[in-house]
Amino acid sequence: MAGRRKVHTAAFKAQVALAALKGDRTVNELAGYYGVHPTLIHGWKKRLLT
């Protein structure tokens, strides 16, 4: 049986994307810290910039 997908709030996405843009940590480090896949962070960052 498949698990439920986690729903992230817009505020959480913005927080993670801004942290990625800041550049203090790598995307992989942020992914481990926040418990999300690096691909998600790249997508959130891209959406924030458009």
Coordinates of N, CA and C in Angstrom, one line a residue:
M1 N 0.8 -1.2 0.0 CA 0.0 0.0 0.0 C 0.9 1.2 0.0
A2 N 0.5 2.2 -0.8 CA 1.3 3.4 -0.9 C 1.1 4.3 0.2
G3 N 2.1 5.1 0.6 CA 2.0 6.1 1.7 C 1.4 7.4 1.2
R4 N 1.0 8.2 2.1 CA 0.5 9.5 1.7 C 1.6 10.5 1.4
R5 N 1.4 11.3 0.4 CA 2.4 12.3 0.0 C 2.4 13.5 1.1
K6 N 3.5 14.0 1.4 CA 3.6 15.1 2.4 C 3.3 16.4 1.7
V7 N 2.4 17.2 2.3 CA 2.1 18.5 1.8 C 2.9 19.5 2.6
H8 N 3.7 20.3 1.8 CA 4.5 21.3 2.4 C 3.8 22.7 2.2
T9 N 3.8 23.5 3.2 CA 3.2 24.8 3.2 C 4.0 25.7 2.3
A10 N 3.4 26.8 1.8 CA 4.1 27.8 1.0 C 5.2 28.4 1.8
A11 N 4.9 28.7 3.0 CA 5.9 29.3 3.9 C 7.2 28.4 4.0
F12 N 7.0 27.1 4.2 CA 8.1 26.2 4.3 C 8.9 26.1 3.0
K13 N 8.2 26.1 1.9 CA 8.9 26.1 0.6 C 9.7 27.3 0.4
A14 N 9.1 28.5 0.7 CA 9.8 29.7 0.6 C 11.1 29.8 1.5
Q15 N 10.9 29.3 2.7 CA 12.0 29.3 3.7 C 13.2 28.4 3.1
V16 N 12.9 27.3 2.6 CA 13.9 26.4 2.1 C 14.5 27.0 0.8
A17 N 13.7 27.5 -0.1 CA 14.2 28.1 -1.3 C 15.1 29.3 -1.0
L18 N 14.7 30.1 -0.1 CA 15.6 31.3 0.3 C 16.9 30.8 0.9
A19 N 16.9 29.8 1.7 CA 18.1 29.2 2.3 C 19.0 28.7 1.1
A20 N 18.4 28.1 0.1 CA 19.2 27.6 -1.0 C 19.8 28.8 -1.8
L21 N 19.0 29.8 -2.0 CA 19.5 31.0 -2.7 C 20.7 31.7 -1.9
K22 N 20.6 31.7 -0.6 CA 21.6 32.3 0.2 C 22.9 31.7 0.0
G23 N 23.0 30.4 -0.2 CA 24.3 29.8 -0.6 C 25.2 29.4 0.5
D24 N 24.7 29.5 1.8 CA 25.6 29.1 2.9 C 25.8 27.6 3.0
R25 N 24.8 26.9 2.5 CA 24.8 25.4 2.5 C 24.5 24.9 1.1
T26 N 25.0 23.7 0.8 CA 24.6 23.1 -0.5 C 23.2 22.6 -0.4
V27 N 22.7 22.4 -1.6 CA 21.3 21.9 -1.7 C 21.2 20.5 -1.0
N28 N 22.2 19.7 -1.1 CA 22.2 18.4 -0.5 C 22.2 18.5 1.0
E29 N 22.9 19.5 1.6 CA 22.9 19.7 3.0 C 21.5 20.2 3.5
L30 N 21.0 21.1 2.7 CA 19.6 21.6 3.1 C 18.6 20.5 3.0
A31 N 18.7 19.6 2.0 CA 17.8 18.5 1.8 C 17.8 17.6 3.1
G32 N 19.0 17.3 3.5 CA 19.1 16.4 4.7 C 18.6 17.1 6.0
Y33 N 18.9 18.4 6.1 CA 18.4 19.2 7.2 C 16.9 19.3 7.3
Y34 N 16.3 19.6 6.2 CA 14.8 19.8 6.1 C 14.1 18.5 5.9
G35 N 14.7 17.4 5.5 CA 14.1 16.2 5.2 C 13.3 16.1 4.0
V36 N 13.8 16.8 2.9 CA 13.1 16.7 1.6 C 14.2 16.3 0.6
H37 N 13.7 16.0 -0.6 CA 14.6 15.5 -1.7 C 15.2 16.8 -2.4
P38 N 16.5 16.7 -2.8 CA 17.1 17.9 -3.4 C 16.4 18.4 -4.6
T39 N 15.7 17.5 -5.4 CA 15.0 17.9 -6.6 C 13.9 18.8 -6.2
L40 N 13.2 18.6 -5.1 CA 12.2 19.5 -4.6 C 12.7 20.9 -4.4
I41 N 13.9 21.0 -3.7 CA 14.5 22.3 -3.4 C 14.8 23.0 -4.7
H42 N 15.4 22.3 -5.7 CA 15.7 22.9 -7.0 C 14.4 23.5 -7.6
G43 N 13.3 22.8 -7.5 CA 12.1 23.2 -8.1 C 11.5 24.4 -7.4
W44 N 11.6 24.4 -6.1 CA 11.1 25.6 -5.3 C 11.9 26.8 -5.5
K45 N 13.2 26.6 -5.7 CA 14.1 27.7 -5.9 C 13.8 28.3 -7.3
K46 N 13.6 27.4 -8.3 CA 13.3 27.9 -9.6 C 12.0 28.7 -9.7
R47 N 11.0 28.2 -9.0 CA 9.7 28.8 -8.9 C 9.8 30.2 -8.2
L48 N 10.6 30.3 -7.2 CA 10.8 31.5 -6.5 C 11.4 32.6 -7.4
L49 N 12.3 32.2 -8.3 CA 13.0 33.1 -9.1 C 12.2 33.6 -10.3
T50 N 11.1 32.9 -10.6 CA 10.3 33.2 -11.8 C 9.1 34.1 -11.4

